[in-house]
Short mmCIF file of C-alpha atoms in Angstrom, two decimals:
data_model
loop_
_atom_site.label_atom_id
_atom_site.label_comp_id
_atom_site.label_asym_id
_atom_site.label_seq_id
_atom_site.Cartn_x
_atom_site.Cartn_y
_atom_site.Cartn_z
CA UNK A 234 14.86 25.03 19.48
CA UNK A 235 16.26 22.74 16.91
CA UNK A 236 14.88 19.35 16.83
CA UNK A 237 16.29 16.62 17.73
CA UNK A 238 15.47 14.44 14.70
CA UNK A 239 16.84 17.09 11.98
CA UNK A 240 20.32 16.63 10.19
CA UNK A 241 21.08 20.34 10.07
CA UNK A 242 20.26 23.22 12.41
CA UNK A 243 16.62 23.55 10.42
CA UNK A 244 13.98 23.18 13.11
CA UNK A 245 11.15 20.38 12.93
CA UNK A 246 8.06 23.24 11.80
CA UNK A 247 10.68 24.55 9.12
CA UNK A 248 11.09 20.60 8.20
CA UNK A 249 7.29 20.89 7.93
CA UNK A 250 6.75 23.72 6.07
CA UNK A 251 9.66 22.88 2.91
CA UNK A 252 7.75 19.45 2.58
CA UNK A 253 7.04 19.32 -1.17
CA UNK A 254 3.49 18.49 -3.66
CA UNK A 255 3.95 15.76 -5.88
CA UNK A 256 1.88 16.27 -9.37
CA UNK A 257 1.56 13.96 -12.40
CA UNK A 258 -0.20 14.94 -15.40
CA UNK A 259 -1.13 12.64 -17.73
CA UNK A 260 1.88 11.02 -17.93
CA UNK A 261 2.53 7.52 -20.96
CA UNK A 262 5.52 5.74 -21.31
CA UNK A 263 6.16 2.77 -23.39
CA UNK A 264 8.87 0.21 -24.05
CA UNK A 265 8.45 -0.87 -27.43
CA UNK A 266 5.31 -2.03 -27.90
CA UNK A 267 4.36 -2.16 -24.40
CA UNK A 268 1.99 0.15 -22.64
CA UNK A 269 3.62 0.79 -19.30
CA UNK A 270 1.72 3.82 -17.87
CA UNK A 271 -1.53 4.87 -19.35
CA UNK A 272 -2.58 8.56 -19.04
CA UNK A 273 -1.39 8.53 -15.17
CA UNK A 274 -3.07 11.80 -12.94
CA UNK A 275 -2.40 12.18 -9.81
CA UNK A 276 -1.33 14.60 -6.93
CA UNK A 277 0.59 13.88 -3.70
CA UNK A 278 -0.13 16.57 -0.86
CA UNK A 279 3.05 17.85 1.37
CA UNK A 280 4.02 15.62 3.80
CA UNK A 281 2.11 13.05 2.61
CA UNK A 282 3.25 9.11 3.40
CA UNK A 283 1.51 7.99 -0.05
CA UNK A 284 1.72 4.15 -1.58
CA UNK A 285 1.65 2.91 -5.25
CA UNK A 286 0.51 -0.50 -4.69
CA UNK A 287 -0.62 -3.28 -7.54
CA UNK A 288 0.69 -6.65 -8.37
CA UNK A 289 4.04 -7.35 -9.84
CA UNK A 290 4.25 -5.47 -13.32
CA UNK A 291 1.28 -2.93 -12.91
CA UNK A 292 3.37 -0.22 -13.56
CA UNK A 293 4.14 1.30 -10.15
CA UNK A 294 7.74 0.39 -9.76
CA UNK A 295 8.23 2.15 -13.33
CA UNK A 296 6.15 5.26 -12.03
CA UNK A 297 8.43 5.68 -9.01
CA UNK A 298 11.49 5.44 -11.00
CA UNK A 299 9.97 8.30 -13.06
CA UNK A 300 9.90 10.50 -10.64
CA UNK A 301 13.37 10.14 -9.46
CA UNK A 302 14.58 10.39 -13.06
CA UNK A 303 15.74 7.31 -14.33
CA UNK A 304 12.76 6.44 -16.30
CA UNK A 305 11.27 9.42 -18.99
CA UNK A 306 8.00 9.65 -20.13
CA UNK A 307 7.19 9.52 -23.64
CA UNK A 308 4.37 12.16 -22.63
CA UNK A 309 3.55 14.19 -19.77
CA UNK A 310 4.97 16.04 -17.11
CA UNK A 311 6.35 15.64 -13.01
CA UNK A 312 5.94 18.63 -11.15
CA UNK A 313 7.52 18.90 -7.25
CA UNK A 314 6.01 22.04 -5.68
CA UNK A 315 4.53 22.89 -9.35
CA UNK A 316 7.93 23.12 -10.55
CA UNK A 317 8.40 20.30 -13.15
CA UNK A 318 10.76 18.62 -12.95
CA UNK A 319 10.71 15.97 -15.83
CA UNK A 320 13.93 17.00 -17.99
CA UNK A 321 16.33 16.75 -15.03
CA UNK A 322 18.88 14.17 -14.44
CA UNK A 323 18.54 12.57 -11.03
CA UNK A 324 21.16 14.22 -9.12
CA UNK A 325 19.33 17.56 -9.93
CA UNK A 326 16.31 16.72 -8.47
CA UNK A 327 16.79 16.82 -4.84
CA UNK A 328 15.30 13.35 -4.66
CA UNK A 329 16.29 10.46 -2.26
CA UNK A 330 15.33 6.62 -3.08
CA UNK A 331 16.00 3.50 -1.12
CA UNK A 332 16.12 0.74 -3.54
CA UNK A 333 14.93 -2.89 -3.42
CA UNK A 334 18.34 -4.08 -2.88
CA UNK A 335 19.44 -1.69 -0.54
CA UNK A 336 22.43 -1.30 -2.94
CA UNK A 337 25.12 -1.42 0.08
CA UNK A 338 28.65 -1.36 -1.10
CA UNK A 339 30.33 -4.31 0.64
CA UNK A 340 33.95 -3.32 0.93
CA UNK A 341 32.69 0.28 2.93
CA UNK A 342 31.63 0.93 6.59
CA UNK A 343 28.30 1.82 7.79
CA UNK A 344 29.59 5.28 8.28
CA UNK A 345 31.22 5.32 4.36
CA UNK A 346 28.13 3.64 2.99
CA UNK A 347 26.09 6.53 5.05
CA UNK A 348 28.49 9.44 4.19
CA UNK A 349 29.06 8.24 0.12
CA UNK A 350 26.43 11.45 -1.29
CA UNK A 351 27.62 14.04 1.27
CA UNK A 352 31.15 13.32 0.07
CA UNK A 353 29.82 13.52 -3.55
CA UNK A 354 28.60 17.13 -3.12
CA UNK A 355 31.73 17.98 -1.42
CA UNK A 356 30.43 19.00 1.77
CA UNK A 357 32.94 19.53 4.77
CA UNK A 358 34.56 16.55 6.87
CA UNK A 359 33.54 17.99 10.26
CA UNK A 360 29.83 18.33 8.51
CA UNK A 361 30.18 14.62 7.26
CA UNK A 362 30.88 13.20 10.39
CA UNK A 363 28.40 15.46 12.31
CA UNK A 364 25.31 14.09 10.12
CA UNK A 365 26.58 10.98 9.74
CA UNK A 366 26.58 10.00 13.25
CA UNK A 367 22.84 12.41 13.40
CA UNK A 368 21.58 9.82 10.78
CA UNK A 369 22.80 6.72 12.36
CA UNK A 370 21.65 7.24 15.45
CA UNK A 371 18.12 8.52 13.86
CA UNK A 372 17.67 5.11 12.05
CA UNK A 373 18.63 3.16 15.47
CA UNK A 374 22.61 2.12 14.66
CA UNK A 375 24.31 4.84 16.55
CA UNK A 376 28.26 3.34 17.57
CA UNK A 377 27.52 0.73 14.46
CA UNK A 378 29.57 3.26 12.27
CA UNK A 379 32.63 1.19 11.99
CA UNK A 380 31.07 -2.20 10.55
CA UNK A 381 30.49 -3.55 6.65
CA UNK A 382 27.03 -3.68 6.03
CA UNK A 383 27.69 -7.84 5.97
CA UNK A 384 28.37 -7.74 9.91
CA UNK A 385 24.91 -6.37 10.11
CA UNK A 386 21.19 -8.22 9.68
CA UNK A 387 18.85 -7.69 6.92
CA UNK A 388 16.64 -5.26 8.94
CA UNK A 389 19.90 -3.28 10.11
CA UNK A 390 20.91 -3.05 6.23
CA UNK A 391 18.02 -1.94 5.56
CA UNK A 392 18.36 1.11 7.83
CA UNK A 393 21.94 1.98 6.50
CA UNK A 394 20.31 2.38 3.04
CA UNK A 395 17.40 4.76 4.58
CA UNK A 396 20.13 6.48 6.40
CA UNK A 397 22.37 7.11 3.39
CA UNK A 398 19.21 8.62 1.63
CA UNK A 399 18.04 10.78 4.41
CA UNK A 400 21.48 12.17 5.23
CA UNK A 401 21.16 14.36 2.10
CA UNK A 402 17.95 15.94 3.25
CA UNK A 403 15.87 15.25 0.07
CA UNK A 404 12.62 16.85 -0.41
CA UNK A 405 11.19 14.06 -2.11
CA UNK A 406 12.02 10.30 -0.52
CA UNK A 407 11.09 7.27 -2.67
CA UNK A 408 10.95 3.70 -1.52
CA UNK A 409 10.75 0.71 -3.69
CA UNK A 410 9.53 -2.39 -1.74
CA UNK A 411 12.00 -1.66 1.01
CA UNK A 412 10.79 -4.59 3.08
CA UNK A 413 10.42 -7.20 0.12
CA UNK A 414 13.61 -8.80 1.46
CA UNK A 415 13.08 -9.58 5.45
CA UNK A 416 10.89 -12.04 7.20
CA UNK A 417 7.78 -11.25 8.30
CA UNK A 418 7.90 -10.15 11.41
CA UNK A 419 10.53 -7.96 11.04
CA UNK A 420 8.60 -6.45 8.21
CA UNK A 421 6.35 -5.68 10.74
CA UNK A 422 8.84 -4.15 12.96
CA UNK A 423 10.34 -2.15 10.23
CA UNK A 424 7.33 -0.65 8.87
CA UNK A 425 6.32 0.87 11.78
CA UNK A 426 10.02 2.39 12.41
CA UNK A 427 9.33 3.73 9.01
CA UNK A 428 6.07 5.15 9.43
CA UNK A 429 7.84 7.14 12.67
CA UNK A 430 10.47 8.33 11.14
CA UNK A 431 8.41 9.84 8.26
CA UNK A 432 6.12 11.76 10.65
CA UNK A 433 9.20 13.02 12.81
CA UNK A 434 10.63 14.53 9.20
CA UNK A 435 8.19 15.42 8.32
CA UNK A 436 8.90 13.90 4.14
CA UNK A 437 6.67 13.67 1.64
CA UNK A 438 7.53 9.83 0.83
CA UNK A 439 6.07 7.79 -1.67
CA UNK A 440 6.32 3.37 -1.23
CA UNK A 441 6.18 0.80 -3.78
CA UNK A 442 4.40 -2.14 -2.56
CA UNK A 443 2.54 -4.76 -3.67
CA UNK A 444 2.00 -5.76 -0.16
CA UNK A 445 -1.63 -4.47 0.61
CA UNK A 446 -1.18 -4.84 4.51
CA UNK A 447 1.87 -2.83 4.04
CA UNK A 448 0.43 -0.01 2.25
CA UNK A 449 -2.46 -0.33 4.70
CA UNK A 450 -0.78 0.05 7.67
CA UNK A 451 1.88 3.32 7.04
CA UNK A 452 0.04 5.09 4.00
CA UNK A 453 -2.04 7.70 4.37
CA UNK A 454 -3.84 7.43 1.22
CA UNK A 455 -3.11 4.72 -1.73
CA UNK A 456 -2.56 4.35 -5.36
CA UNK A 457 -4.09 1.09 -6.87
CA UNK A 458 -2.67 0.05 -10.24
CA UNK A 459 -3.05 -2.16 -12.23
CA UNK A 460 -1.79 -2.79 -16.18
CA UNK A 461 -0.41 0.58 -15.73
CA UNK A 462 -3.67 2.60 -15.04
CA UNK A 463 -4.38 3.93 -11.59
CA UNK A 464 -7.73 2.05 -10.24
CA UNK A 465 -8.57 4.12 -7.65
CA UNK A 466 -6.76 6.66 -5.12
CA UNK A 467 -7.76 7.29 -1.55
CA UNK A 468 -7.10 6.42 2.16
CA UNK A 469 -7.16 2.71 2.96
CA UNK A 470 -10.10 3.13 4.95
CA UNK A 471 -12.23 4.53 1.91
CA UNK A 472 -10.53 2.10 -0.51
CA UNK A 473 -11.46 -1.17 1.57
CA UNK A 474 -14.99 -0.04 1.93
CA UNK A 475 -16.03 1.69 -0.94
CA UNK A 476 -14.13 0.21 -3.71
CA UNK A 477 -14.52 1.65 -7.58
CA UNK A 478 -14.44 -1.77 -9.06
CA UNK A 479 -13.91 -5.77 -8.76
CA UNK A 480 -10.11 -5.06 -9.06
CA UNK A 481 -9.94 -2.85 -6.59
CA UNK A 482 -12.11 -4.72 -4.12
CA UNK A 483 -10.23 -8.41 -4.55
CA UNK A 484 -6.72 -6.87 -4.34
CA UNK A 485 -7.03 -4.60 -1.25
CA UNK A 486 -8.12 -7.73 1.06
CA UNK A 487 -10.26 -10.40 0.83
CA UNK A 488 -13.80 -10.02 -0.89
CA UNK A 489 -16.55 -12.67 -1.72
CA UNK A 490 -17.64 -11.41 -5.30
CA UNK A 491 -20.56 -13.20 -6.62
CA UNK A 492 -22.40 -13.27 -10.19
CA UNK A 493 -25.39 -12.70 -11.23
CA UNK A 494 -28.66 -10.56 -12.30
CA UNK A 495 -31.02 -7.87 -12.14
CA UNK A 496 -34.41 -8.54 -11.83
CA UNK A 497 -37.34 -6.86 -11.38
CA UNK A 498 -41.59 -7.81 -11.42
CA UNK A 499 -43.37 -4.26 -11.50
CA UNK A 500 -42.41 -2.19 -8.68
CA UNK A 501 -40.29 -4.75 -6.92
CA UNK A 502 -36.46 -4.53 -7.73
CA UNK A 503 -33.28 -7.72 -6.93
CA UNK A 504 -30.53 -8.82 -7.66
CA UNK A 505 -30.11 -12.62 -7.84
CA UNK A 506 -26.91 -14.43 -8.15
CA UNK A 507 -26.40 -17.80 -9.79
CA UNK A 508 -26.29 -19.46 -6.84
CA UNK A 509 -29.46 -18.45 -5.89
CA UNK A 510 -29.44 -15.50 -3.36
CA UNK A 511 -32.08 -12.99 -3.73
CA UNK A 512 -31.25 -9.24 -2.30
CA UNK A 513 -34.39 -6.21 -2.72
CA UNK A 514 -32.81 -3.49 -4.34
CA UNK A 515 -34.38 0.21 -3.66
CA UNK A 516 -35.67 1.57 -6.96
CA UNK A 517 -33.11 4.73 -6.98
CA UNK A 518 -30.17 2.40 -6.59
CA UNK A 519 -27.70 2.43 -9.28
CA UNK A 520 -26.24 -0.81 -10.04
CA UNK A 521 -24.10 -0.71 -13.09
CA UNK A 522 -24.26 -3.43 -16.09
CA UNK A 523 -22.64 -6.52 -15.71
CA UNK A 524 -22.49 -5.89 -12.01
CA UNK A 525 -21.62 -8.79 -9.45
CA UNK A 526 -22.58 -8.82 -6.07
CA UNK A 527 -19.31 -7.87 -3.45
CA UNK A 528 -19.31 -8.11 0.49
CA UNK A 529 -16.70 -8.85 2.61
CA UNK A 530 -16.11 -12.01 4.83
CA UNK A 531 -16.60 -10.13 8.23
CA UNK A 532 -20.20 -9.15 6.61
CA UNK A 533 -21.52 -12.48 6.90
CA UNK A 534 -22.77 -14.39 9.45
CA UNK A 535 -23.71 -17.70 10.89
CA UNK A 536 -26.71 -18.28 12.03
CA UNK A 537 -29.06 -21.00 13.40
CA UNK A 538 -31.48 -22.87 10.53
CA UNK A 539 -34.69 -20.79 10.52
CA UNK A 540 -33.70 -17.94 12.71
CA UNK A 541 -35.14 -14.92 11.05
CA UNK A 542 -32.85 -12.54 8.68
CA UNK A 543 -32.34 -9.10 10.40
CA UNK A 544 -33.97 -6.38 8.67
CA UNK A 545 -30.19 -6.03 7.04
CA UNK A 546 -29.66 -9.23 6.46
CA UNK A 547 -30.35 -11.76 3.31
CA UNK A 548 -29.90 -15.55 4.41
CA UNK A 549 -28.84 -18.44 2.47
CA UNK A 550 -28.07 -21.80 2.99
CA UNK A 551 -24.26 -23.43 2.71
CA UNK A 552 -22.64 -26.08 3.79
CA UNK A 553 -18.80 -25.80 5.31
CA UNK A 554 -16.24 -26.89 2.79
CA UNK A 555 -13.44 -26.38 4.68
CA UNK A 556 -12.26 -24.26 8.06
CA UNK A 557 -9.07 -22.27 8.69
CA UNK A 558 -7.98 -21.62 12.49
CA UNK A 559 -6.48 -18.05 12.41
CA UNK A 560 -6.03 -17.55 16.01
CA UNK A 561 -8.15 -14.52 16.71
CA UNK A 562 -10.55 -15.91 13.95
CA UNK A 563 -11.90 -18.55 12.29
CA UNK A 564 -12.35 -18.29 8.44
CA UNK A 565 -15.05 -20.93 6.67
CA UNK A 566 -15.90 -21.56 3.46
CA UNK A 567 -19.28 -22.24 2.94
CA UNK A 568 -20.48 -23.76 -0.18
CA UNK A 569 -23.34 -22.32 -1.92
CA UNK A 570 -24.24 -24.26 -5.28
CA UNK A 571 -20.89 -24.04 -7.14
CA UNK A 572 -19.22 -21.10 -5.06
CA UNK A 573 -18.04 -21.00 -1.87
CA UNK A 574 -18.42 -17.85 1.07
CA UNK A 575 -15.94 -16.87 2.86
CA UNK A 576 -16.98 -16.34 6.40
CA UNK A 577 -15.15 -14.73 9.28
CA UNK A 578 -16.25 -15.33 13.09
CA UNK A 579 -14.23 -14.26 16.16
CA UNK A 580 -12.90 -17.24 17.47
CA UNK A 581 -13.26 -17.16 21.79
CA UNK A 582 -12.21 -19.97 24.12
CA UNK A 583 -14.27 -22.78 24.54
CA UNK A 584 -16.72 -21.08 20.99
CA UNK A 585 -18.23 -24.69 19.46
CA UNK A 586 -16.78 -24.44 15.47
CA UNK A 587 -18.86 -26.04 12.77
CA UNK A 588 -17.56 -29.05 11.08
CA UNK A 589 -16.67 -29.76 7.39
CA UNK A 590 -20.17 -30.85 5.59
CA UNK A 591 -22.13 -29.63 8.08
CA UNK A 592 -25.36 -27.48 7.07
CA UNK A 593 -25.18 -24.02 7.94
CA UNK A 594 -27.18 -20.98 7.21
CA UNK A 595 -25.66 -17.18 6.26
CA UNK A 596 -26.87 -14.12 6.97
CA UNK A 597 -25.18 -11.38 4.60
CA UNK A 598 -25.51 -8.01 5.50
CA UNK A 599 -27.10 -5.74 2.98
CA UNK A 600 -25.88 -2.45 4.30
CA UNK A 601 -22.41 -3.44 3.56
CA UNK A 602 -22.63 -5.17 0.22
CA UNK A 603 -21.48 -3.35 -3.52
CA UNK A 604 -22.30 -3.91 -6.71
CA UNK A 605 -19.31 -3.53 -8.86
CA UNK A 606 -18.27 -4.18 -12.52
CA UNK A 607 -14.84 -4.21 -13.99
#
């Protein structure tokens, strides 16, 4: 049975099975004096919805561009399906790529725009028209053929440009920042349609972000670079919880990362920040040098003055410098000699909130904490 979500008669397990490996071996490329990518390794599986993510010049925009061709490496290779791929021009390499800018050409339909790289490889009218209207209506604009991309909204543009790549049936689709450019809930809205239509392909599809909710949400595992090195790869799941490093842990959501030392009096080992906070550390623990002490905001809580720590627990005493009403939450920051802890509580109806300046007392959970250098 063919499915209803493929452009041509292939059926959705034979979608499946021709989705395509993604390898990068120690790849460098420079412009001028400028390091751009560093010795980047890494491998995509088949099928894979996979994010580059860092902040604005880490590399990963220049990394994606690589891999559709219009960027060389001055060392290194791109394999697809262990076949590399790093001498050929773009249109060789079966690659599609929604830009930034969706790149819609003003004075064409929807239908034109859509139809443009068919009619470059000379395929058939009837053909044209039949996966033209298949793509369309697969993106949501079916009967929107006939309009210029400027009768339509920024989300609906945005789907003309992912229509006109997936109408060529690419192994391989790229997306820079495809979202960067609507508000934020249709970002929202978007990403999810994206995240769909991946699965029903069935694509291997790698996103540019440096949004980390984005990449959190649709991604199955992530890329973090930054200063064109990769940080750390995995799913966002194992990235928010176990990050490699203070990079890593302050870019993929919202860490308190506090300094300080190793201690120890015979037996007895602890780590002590600066603002005075003293957490047992178990003698086989391996805390690297220069370490500072990470936990996330959700990890802390507030508790009444001189109710005993948990046996997970390390308390402290704070008072609030300021509070943020986030609906569902409520997000303190509680100041602790010369830094300040970020605290998040659930926030219920008719919950009592603590002032600014008043005296509070945190309980940190141990379990949950990470000692991480750069």
């Amino acid at each position: 049975m063919t499915s209803p979500f493929a452009l041509s008669s292939t059926t959705a397990s034979e979608i499946s099975a021709r989705a395509v490996s993604v390898r990068i071996e120690n790849v460098n490329l420079s412009y001028g004096d400028h390091h751009v990518l560093k010795s980047v390794n890494l491998d995509i599986r088949p099928g894979e919805f996979f994010a580059f993510l860092g902040p604005s010049g880490c590399g990963k925009t220049t990394l994606l561009r690589l891999i559709a061709g219009f960027n060389r490496a001055d060392s290194g290779r791109v394999l697809v399906d262990d076949k590399d791929i790093s001498a050929l021009p773009p249109w060789k390499r079966d690659v599609g790529m929604v830009f930034q800018s969706y790149a819609l050409w003003p004075h064409m339909t929807v239908a034109r725009n859509v139809a443009f790289g068919l009619e470059e490889k000379h395929v058939g009218r009837a053909e044209i028209t039949r996966r033209v209207e298949a793509a369309l209506n697969l993106v949501g604009l079916g009967g929107l053929g006939a309009r210029r991309p400027s009768q339509l909204s920024g989300g609906q543009q945005q789907r003309v440009a992912l229509a006109r790549t997936i109408v060529v049936e690419p192994k391989l689709l790229l997306l820079d920042e495809p979202l960067s450019n609507l508000d934020a809930k249709l970002r929202v809205q978007v990403r999810r349609e994206l995240r769909e239509l991946q699965q029903r392909l069935g694509l291997t599809t790698i996103f540019v972000t440096h949004d980390q909710e984005e990449a959190n949400t649709v991604c199955d595992r992530i890329a973090v670079m930054n200063d064109g090195i990769i940080q750390q790869i995995g799913t966002p799941k194992e990235l928010y919880e176990k990050p490699a490093n203070l990079f890593v842990a302050n870019f993929l959501g919202t860490a308190n990362i506090l300094a300080g030392q190793l201690v120890q009096s015979g037996a007895d080992r602890a780590f002590e920040t600066e603002n005075g906070l003293r957490i047992q550390i178990a003698k086989d623990a391996d805390i690297p040098a220069n370490a500072r002490l990470v936990f996330r905001p959700q990890d802390v809580a507030l508790v009444a003055a001189g109710e005993p720590p948990g046996a997970d627990a390390a308390q402290i005493s704070g008072t609030v410098a300021y509070r943020e009403f986030l609906g569902a939450m409520i997000r303190y920051g509680v100041r602790i000699g010369a830094s300040d802890v970020i605290v998040d509580t659930p926030f219920h109806a008719g919950d009592r909130l603590h002032d600014v300046g008043t005296e509070v007392t945190l309980a940190i959970s141990i379990r949950s904490a990470r000692w991480l250098a750069d």
